[in-house]
Coordinates of C-alpha atoms in Angstrom, one line a residue:
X1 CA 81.8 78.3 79.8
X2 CA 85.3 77.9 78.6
X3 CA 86.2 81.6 78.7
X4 CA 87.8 82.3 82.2
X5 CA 85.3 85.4 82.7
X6 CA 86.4 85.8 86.5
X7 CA 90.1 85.4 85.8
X8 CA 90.2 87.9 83.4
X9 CA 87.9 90.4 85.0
X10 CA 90.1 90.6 87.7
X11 CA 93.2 90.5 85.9
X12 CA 92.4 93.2 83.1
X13 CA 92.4 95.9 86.1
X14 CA 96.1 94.0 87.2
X15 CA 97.3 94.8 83.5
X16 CA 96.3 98.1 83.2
X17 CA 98.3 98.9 86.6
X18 CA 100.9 97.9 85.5
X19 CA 100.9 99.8 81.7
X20 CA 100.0 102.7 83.7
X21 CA 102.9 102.6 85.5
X22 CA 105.3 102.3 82.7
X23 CA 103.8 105.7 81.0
X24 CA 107.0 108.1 81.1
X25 CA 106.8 111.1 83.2
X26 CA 106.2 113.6 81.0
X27 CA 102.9 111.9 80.0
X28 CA 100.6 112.2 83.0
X29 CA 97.7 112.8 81.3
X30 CA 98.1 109.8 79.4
X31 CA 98.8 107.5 82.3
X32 CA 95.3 108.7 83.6
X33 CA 93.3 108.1 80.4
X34 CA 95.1 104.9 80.3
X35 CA 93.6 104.3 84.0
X36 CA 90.3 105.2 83.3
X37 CA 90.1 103.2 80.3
X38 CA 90.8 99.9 82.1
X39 CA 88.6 100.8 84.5
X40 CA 85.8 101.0 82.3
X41 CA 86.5 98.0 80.2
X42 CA 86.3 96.1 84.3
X43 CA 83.2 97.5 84.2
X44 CA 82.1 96.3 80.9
X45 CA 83.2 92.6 82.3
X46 CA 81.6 92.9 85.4
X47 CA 78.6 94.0 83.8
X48 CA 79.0 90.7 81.7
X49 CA 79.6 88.5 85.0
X50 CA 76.3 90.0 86.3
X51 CA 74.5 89.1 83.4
X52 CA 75.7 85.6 83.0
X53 CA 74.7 84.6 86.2
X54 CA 71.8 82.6 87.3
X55 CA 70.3 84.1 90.1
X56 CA 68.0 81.0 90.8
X57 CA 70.6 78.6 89.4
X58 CA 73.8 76.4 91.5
X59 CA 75.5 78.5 94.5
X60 CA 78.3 79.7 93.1
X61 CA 78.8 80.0 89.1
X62 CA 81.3 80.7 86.3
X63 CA 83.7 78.3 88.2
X64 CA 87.2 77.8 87.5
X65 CA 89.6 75.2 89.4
X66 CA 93.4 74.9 88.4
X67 CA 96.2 73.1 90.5
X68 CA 98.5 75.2 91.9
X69 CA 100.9 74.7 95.0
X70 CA 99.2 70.8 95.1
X71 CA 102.1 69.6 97.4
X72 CA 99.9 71.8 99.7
X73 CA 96.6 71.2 98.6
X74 CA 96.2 74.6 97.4
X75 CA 94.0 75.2 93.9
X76 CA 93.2 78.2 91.9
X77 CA 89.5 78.3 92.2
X78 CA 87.1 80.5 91.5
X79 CA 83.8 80.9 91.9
X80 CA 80.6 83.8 92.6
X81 CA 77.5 83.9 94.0
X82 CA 74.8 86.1 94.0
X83 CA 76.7 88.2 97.0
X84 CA 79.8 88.1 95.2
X85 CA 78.0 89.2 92.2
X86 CA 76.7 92.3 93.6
X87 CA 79.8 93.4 95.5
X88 CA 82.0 92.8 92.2
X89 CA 79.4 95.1 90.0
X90 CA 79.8 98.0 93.0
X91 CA 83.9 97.9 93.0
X92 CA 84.2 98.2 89.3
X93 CA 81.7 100.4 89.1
X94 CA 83.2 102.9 91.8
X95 CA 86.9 102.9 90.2
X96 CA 85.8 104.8 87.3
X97 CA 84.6 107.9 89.4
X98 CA 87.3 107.2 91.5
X99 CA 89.8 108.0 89.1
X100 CA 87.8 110.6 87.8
X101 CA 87.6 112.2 90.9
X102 CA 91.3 112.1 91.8
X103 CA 92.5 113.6 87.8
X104 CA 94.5 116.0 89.2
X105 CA 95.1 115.0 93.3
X106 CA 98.6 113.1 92.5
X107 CA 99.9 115.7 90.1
X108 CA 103.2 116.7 91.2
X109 CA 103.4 120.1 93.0
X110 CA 107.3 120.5 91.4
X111 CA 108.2 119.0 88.3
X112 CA 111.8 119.2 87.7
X113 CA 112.9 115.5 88.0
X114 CA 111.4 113.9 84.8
X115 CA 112.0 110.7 86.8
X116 CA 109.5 111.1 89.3
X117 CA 106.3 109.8 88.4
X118 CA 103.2 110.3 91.4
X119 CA 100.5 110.5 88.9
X120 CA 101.4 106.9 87.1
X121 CA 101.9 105.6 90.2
X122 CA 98.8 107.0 91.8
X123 CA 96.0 105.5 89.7
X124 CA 98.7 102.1 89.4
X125 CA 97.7 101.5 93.2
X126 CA 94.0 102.2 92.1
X127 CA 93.6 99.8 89.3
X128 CA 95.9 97.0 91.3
X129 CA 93.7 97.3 94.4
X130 CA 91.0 96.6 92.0
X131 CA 92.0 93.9 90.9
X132 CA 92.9 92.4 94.7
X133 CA 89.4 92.9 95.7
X134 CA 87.6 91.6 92.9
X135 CA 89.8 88.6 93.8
X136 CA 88.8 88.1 97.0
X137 CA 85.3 87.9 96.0
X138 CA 85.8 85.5 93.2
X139 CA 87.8 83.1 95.5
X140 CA 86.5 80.3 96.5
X141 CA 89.6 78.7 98.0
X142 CA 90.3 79.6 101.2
X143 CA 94.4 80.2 101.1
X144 CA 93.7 82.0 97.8
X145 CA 91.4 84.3 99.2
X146 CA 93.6 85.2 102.3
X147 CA 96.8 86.0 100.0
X148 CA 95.0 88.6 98.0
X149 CA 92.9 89.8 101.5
X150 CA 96.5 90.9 102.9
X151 CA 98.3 91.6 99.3
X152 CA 96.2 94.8 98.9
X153 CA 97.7 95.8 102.3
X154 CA 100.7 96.9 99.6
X155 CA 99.3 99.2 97.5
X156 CA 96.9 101.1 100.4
X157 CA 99.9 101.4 102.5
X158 CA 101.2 103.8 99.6
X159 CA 98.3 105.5 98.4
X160 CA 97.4 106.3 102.2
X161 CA 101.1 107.3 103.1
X162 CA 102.7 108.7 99.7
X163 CA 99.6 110.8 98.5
X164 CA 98.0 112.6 101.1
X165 CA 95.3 115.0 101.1
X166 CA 96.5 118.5 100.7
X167 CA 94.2 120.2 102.8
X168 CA 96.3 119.6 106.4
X169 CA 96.1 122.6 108.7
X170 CA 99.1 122.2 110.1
X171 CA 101.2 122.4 106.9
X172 CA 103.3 119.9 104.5
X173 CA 105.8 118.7 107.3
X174 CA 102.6 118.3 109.5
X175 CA 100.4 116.5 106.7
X176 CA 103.5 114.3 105.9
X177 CA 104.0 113.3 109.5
X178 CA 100.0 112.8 109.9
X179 CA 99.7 110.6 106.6
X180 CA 102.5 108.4 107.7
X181 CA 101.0 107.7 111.3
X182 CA 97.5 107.3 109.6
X183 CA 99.3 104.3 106.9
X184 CA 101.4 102.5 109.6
X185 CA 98.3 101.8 112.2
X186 CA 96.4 100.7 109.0
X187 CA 99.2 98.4 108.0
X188 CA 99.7 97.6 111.5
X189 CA 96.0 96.5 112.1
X190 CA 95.6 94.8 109.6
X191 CA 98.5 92.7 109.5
X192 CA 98.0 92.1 113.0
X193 CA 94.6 90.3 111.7
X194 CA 95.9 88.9 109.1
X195 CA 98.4 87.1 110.8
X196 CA 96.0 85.5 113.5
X197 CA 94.0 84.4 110.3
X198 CA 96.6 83.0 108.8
X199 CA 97.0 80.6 111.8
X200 CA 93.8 80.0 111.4
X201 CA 93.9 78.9 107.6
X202 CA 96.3 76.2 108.2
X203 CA 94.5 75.2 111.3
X204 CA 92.0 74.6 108.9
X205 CA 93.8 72.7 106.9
X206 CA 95.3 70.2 109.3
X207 CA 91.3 69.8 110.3
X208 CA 89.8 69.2 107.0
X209 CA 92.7 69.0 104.4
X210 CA 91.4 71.4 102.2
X211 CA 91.5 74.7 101.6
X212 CA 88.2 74.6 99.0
X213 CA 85.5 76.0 100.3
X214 CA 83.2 73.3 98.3
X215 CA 85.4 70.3 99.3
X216 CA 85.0 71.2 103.2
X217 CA 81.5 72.1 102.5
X218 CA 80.7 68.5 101.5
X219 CA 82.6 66.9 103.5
X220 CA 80.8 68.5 106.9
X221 CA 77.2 68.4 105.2
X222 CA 78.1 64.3 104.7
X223 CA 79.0 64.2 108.1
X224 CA 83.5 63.0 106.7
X225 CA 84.4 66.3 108.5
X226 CA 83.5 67.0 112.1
X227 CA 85.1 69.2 113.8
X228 CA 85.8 69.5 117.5
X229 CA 83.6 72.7 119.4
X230 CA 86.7 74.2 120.7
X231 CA 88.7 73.7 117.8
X232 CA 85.9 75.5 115.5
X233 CA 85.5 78.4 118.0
X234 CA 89.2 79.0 117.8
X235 CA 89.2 78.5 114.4
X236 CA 86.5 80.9 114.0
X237 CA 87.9 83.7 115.8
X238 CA 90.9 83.8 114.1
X239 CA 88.8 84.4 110.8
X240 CA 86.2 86.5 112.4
X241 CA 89.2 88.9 114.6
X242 CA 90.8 89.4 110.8
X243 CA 87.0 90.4 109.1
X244 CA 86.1 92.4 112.1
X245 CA 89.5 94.9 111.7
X246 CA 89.1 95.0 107.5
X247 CA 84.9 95.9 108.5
X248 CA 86.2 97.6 110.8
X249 CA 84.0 97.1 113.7
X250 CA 84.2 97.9 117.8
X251 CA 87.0 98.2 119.2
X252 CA 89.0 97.8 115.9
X253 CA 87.9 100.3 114.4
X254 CA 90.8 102.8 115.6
X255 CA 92.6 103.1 112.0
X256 CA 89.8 104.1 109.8
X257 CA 89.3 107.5 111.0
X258 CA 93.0 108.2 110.7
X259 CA 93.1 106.6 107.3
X260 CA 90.3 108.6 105.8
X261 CA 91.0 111.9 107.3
X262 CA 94.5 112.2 106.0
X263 CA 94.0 110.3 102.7
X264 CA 92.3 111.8 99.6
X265 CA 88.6 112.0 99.3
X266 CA 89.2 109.4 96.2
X267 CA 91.3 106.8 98.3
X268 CA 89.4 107.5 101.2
X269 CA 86.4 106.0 99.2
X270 CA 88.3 103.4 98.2
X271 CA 88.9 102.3 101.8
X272 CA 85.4 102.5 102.9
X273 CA 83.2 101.4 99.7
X274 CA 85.7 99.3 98.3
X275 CA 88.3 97.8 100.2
X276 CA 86.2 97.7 104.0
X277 CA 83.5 95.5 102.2
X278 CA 86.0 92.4 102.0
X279 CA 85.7 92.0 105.8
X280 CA 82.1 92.0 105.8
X281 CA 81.3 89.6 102.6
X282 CA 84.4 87.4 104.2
X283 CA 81.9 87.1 107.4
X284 CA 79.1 85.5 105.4
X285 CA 81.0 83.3 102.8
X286 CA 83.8 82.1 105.5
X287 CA 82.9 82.5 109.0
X288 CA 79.5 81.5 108.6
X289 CA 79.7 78.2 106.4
X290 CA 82.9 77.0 107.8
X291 CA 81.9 77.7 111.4
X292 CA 78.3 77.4 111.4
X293 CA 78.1 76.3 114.8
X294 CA 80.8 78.3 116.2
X295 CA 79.0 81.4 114.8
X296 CA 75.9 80.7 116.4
X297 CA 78.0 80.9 119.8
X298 CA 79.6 83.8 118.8
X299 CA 76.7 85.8 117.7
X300 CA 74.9 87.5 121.2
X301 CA 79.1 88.6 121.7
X302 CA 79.1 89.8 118.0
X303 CA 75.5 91.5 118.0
X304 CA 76.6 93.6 121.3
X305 CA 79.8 94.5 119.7
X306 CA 77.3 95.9 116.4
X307 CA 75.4 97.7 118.5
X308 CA 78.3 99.6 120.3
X309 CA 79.7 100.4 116.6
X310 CA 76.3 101.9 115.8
X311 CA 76.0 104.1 118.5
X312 CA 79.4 104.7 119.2
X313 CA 80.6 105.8 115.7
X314 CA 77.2 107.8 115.4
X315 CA 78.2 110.2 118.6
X316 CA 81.5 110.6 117.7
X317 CA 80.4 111.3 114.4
X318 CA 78.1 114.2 115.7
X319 CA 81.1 115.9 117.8
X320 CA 83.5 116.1 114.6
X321 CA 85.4 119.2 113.4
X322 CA 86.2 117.6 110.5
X323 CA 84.4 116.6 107.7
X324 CA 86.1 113.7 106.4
X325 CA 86.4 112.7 110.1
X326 CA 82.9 112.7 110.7
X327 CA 82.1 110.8 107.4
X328 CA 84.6 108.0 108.9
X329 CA 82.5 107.7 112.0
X330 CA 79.5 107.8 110.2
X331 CA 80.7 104.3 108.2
X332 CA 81.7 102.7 111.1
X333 CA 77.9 103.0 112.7
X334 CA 77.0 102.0 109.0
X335 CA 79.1 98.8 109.3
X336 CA 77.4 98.1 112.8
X337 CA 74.1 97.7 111.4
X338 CA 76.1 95.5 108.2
X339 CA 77.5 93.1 110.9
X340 CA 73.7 93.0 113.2
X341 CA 72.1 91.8 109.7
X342 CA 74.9 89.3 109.1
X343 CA 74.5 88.1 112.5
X344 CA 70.7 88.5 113.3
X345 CA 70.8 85.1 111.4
X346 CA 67.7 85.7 109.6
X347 CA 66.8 86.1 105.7
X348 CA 65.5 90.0 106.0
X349 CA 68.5 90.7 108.2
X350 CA 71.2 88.9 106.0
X351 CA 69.4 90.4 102.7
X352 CA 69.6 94.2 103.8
X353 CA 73.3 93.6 105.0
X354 CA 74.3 92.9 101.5
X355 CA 72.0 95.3 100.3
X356 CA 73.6 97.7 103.1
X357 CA 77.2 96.8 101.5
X358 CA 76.3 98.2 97.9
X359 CA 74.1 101.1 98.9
X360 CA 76.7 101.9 101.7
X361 CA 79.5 102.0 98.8
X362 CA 77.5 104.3 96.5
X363 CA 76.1 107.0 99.1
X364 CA 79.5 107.2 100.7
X365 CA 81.0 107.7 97.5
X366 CA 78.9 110.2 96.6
X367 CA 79.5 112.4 100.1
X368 CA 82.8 111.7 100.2
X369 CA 83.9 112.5 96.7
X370 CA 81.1 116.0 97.0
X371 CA 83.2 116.7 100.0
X372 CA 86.9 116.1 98.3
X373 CA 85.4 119.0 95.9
X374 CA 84.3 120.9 98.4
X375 CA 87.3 121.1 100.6
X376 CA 89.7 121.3 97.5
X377 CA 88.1 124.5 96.7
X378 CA 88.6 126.0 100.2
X379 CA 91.4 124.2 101.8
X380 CA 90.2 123.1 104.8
X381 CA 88.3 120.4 106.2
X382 CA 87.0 121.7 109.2
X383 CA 83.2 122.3 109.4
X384 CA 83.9 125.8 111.1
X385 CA 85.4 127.4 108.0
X386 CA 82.4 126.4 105.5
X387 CA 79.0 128.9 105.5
X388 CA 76.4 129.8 103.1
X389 CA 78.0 127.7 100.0
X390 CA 74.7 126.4 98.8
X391 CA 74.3 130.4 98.0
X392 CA 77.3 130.6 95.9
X393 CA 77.4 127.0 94.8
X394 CA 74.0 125.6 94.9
X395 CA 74.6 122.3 92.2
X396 CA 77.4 121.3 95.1
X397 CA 74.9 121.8 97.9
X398 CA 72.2 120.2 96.2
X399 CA 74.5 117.1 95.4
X400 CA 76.3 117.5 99.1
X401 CA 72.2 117.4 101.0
X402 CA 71.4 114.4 99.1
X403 CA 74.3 112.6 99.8
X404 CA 73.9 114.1 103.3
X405 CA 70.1 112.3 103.5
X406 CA 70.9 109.0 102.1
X407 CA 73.5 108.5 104.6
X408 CA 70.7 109.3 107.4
X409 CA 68.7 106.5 105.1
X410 CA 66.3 108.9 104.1
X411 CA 63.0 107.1 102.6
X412 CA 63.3 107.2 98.8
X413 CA 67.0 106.6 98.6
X414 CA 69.1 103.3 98.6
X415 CA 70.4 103.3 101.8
X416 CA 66.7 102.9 103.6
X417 CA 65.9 99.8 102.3
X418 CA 69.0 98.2 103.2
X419 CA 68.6 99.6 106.6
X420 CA 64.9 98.6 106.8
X421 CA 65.4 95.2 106.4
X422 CA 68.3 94.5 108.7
X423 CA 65.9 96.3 111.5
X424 CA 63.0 93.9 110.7
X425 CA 65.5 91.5 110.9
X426 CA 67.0 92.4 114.1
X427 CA 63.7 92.7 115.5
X428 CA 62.8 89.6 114.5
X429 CA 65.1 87.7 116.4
X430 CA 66.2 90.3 119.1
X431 CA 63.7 92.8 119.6
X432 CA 65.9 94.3 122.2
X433 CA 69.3 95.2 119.6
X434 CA 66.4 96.4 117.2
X435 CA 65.5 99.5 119.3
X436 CA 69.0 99.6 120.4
X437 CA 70.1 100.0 117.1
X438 CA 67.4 102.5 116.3
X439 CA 68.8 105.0 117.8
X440 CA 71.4 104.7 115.4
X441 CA 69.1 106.3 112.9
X442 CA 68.5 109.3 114.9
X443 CA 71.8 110.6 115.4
X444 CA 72.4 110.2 111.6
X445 CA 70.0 112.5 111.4
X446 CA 71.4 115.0 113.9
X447 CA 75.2 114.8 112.6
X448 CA 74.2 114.4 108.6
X449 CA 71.9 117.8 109.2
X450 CA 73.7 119.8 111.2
X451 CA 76.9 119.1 108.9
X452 CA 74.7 120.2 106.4
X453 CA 73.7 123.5 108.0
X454 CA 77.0 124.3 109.3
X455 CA 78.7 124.6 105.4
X456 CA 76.0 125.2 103.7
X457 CA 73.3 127.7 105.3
X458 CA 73.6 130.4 106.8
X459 CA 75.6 133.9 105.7
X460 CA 77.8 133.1 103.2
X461 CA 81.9 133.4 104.8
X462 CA 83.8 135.3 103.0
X463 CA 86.5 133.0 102.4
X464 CA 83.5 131.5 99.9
X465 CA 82.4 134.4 98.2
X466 CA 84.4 133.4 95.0
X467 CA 83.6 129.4 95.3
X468 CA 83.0 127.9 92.0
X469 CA 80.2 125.1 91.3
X470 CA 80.3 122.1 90.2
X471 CA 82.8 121.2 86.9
X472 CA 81.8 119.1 84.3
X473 CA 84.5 116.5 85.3
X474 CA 83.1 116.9 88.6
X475 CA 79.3 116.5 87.2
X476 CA 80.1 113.5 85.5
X477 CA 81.5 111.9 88.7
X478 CA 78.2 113.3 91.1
X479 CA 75.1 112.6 88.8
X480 CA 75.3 108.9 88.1
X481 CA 76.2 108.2 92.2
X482 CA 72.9 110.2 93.2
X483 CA 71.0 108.7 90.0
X484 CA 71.8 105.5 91.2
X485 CA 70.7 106.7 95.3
X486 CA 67.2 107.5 93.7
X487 CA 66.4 103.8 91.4
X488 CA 67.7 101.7 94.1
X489 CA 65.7 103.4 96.5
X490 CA 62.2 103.4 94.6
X491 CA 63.2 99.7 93.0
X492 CA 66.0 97.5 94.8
X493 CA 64.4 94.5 92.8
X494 CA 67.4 94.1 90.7
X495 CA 69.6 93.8 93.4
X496 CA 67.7 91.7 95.5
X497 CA 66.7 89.0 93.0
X498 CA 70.2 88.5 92.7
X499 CA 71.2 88.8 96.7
X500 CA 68.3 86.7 97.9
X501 CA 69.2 83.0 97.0
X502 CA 72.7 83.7 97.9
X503 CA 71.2 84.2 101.5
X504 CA 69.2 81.3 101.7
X505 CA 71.9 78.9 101.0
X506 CA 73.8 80.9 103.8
X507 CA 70.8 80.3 106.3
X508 CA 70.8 77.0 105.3
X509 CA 74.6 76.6 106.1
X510 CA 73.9 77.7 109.9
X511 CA 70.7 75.9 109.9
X512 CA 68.4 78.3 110.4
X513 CA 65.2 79.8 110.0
X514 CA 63.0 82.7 110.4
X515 CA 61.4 83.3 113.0
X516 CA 57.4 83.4 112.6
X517 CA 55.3 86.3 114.2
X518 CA 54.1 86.3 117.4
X519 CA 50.4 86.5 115.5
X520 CA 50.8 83.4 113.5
X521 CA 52.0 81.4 116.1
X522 CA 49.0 82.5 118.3
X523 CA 47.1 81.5 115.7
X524 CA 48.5 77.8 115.0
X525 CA 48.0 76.9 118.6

């Protein structure tokens, strides 16, 4: 295929930031028909990426390889697989509601200055962290994937910091001082992991010299490139501390909640469904098939660390005041049971924690952005000031319960079979993190429900009494999120035929395979 599909679906979202930008002042409702419009036409070329690839065809597809620093061995390559493919068709198909959700959260509150420009450069940072994550999953060289891993550092730093959500308590001066504590310790973290990576990267390179993930691949599988066991571990630990803050799992989890709570429900989608999902795909398509051995070493550590981040973020979650708070915990129990199927190194496991990363995106999306509405209509986002909505706005409830159930993995919805089959996977190799992580699933249920019946049963407050439904803008956003929740739970086949031989190369890369019941094995002897 000559036309550079990958290049340009990631730079088309690049483009339109920039255009967007450039919109004079006075014409903020251009700039955000602008954004939307690149936005969809991503979506149009992801769309095309998914259906030119061949899920039963070579691992990774649509290639492209260009020299570009070659004094440093450095190449601009490209690549996807089936994981790739699925995680690029959720981002650009979240920006759009994204953007629609956020139409009027940058406009400015004062418009004097015809200089100043929030709305253009809100939905600028959108698009460009687009465009930095679809990178990263296209990338199949390894120093190109960790420039664009830290470059969207950049723009998240300002849409967390300069654009704030306007529901703070405490007032402006108070939100302001909040939002900028809440940016730093996310730029903070994160460089602090991408630095220890990047020591890693060129480790790797003075090991294999190469930074292409096919070129290192070969060379290890025809035995060129061995590496020493310490020097993997520590080479695999500086990848795996850098994944395990962007996931974010236990104990590095410390900057989501405070990135979330004090950004806007929009952005703080695009952290958790968007941006967070890097980490976790960088587990499979790095750690695990450059350091197969070093990840089997790591994984009874890693598993334990899972576990805590399931139950951990799942209490903290049920003794929130605040909603956007307890959605924050909620996704870091979610990305405990990601990083269990990852590393219960078997095929059910690894399937349902890519599952896990698209189903995670959209019933997230679909709470969070419900909530955004909710709380923009009331101005608070404490659970105690919320009562009786579904009385006065029952569309919102209704839309607000099922988000509510999928994240709880209710049966019928998307989220249960990703979370089915990292169980059976867990319990196929570690029966004992299985029911550990079971437990998990009932305190969804406790803090999903009861956040449910604290806003919206019960008498109605009267600070709610005048609470209007559901927009149209706001329908558009809603209905395709839970239309989406209800066919990938009754028929995930699409996503899995494309998911599933993506996995088995990755088993194959740590050379392994599943376990076989206890029953059959009885039986053989």
């Amino acid at each position: 295929m000559s036309f550079p599909l990958l290049t340009v679906t990631a730079a088309l979202p690049a483009v339109g930031a920039v255009l967007t930008a450039a919109v004079p002042a006075a014409r903020r409702t251009a700039a955000k028909w602008l954004a939307l419009s690149f936005s969809l036409a991503t979506l149009v070329l992801a769309a095309l990426v998914v259906v030119r690839f061949e899920p039963g065809g070579d691992r990774y597809q649509l290639n492209e390889s260009h020299a570009w620093i070659p004094d440093f061995g450095v190449r601009y390559e490209l690549g996807v697989d089936g994981i790739a493919v699925a995680l690029i068709a959720l981002t650009a198909l979240l920006i759009p509601f994204i953007i629609l959700a956020g139409w009027h959260d940058a406009d400015p509150l004062e418009t004097k200055s015809s200089r100043w420009r929030p709305t253009q450069g809100f939905f600028a940072l959108i698009l460009m962290v687009e465009a930095m994550v679809i990178l990263s999953f296209e990338a199949t060289d390894v120093f190109l994937f960790y420039i664009f891993f830290e470059a969207m550092l950049i723009p998240m730093y300002f849409l967390i910091g300069g654009f704030g959500d306007r529901a703070h308590a405490g007032g402006d001066e108070a939100a302001a001082t909040q939002r900028s504590y809440a940016a730093v310790k996310f730029l903070l973290y994160n460089l602090a992991g991408g630095l220890i990576m990047l020591a890693a990267v060129v480790g790797l390179y003075v090991v294999a010299g190469s930074f292409s993930l096919a070129e290192i691949a070969e060379a290890r599988a025809s035995g060129e490139l061995e590496m020493a066991t310490n020097t993997e571990r520590l080479l695999f630990l500086g990848f795996f501390f850098a994944f395990a803050i962007k996931a974010p799992l236990w104990p590095l989890h410390t900057w989501l909640p405070n990135a979330m709570g004090e950004a806007t429900a929009p952005v703080a989608v695009l952290i958790t469904a968007v941006v967070d999902k890097v980490g976790t795909f960088a587990m499979l398509r790095f750690c695990l098939q450059l350091f197969p051995e070093a990840s089997m070493w790591a994984t009874p550590v890693i598993i334990v660390l899972a576990l805590v981040s399931i139950i951990y973020g799942a209490l903290l979650a049920v003794g929130q005041r605040d909603i956007k708070r307890l959605i924050a915990y909620a996704s870091i129990s979610h990305f405990g049971f990601i990083v269990l199927g990852i590393f219960a190194m078997t095929s059910q496991g690894q399937s349902g924690a890519t599952l896990y990363m698209v189903n995670h995106g959209i019933s997230t999306a679909a709470l969070m952005l419900v909530a955004g509405f909710l709380i923009s209509r009331r101005g608070s986002r404490l659970i105690a000031d919320y009562g009786g909505v579904q009385k006065v706005a029952p569309v919102l409830a209704g839309t607000f319960l099922v988000g509510s159930l999928a994240t709880l993995s209710l049966p019928g919805l998307a989220p249960f079979v990703s979370e089915f089959l990292v169980l059976v996977g867990a319990f196929a190799a570690y029966p004992a993190a299985g029911v550990i992580a079971t437990v998990g699933i009932v305190l969804a249920a406790l803090y999903t429900l009861v956040l449910y019946q604290r806003t919206m049963t019960g008498p109605v407050r009267a600070e709610v009494r005048t609470m209007p439904d559901l927009k149209a803008r706001e329908l558009v956003v809603v209905t395709p999120l839970i239309a989406l929740l209800l066919l990938l739970g009754v028929f995930p086949k699409p996503l899995t035929d494309i998911v599933n031989p993506a996995v088995k190369h990755t088993m194959s890369d740590v050379r392994k395979t599943d376990p076989k019941p206890e029953i059959e094995a009885e039986a053989a002897k």
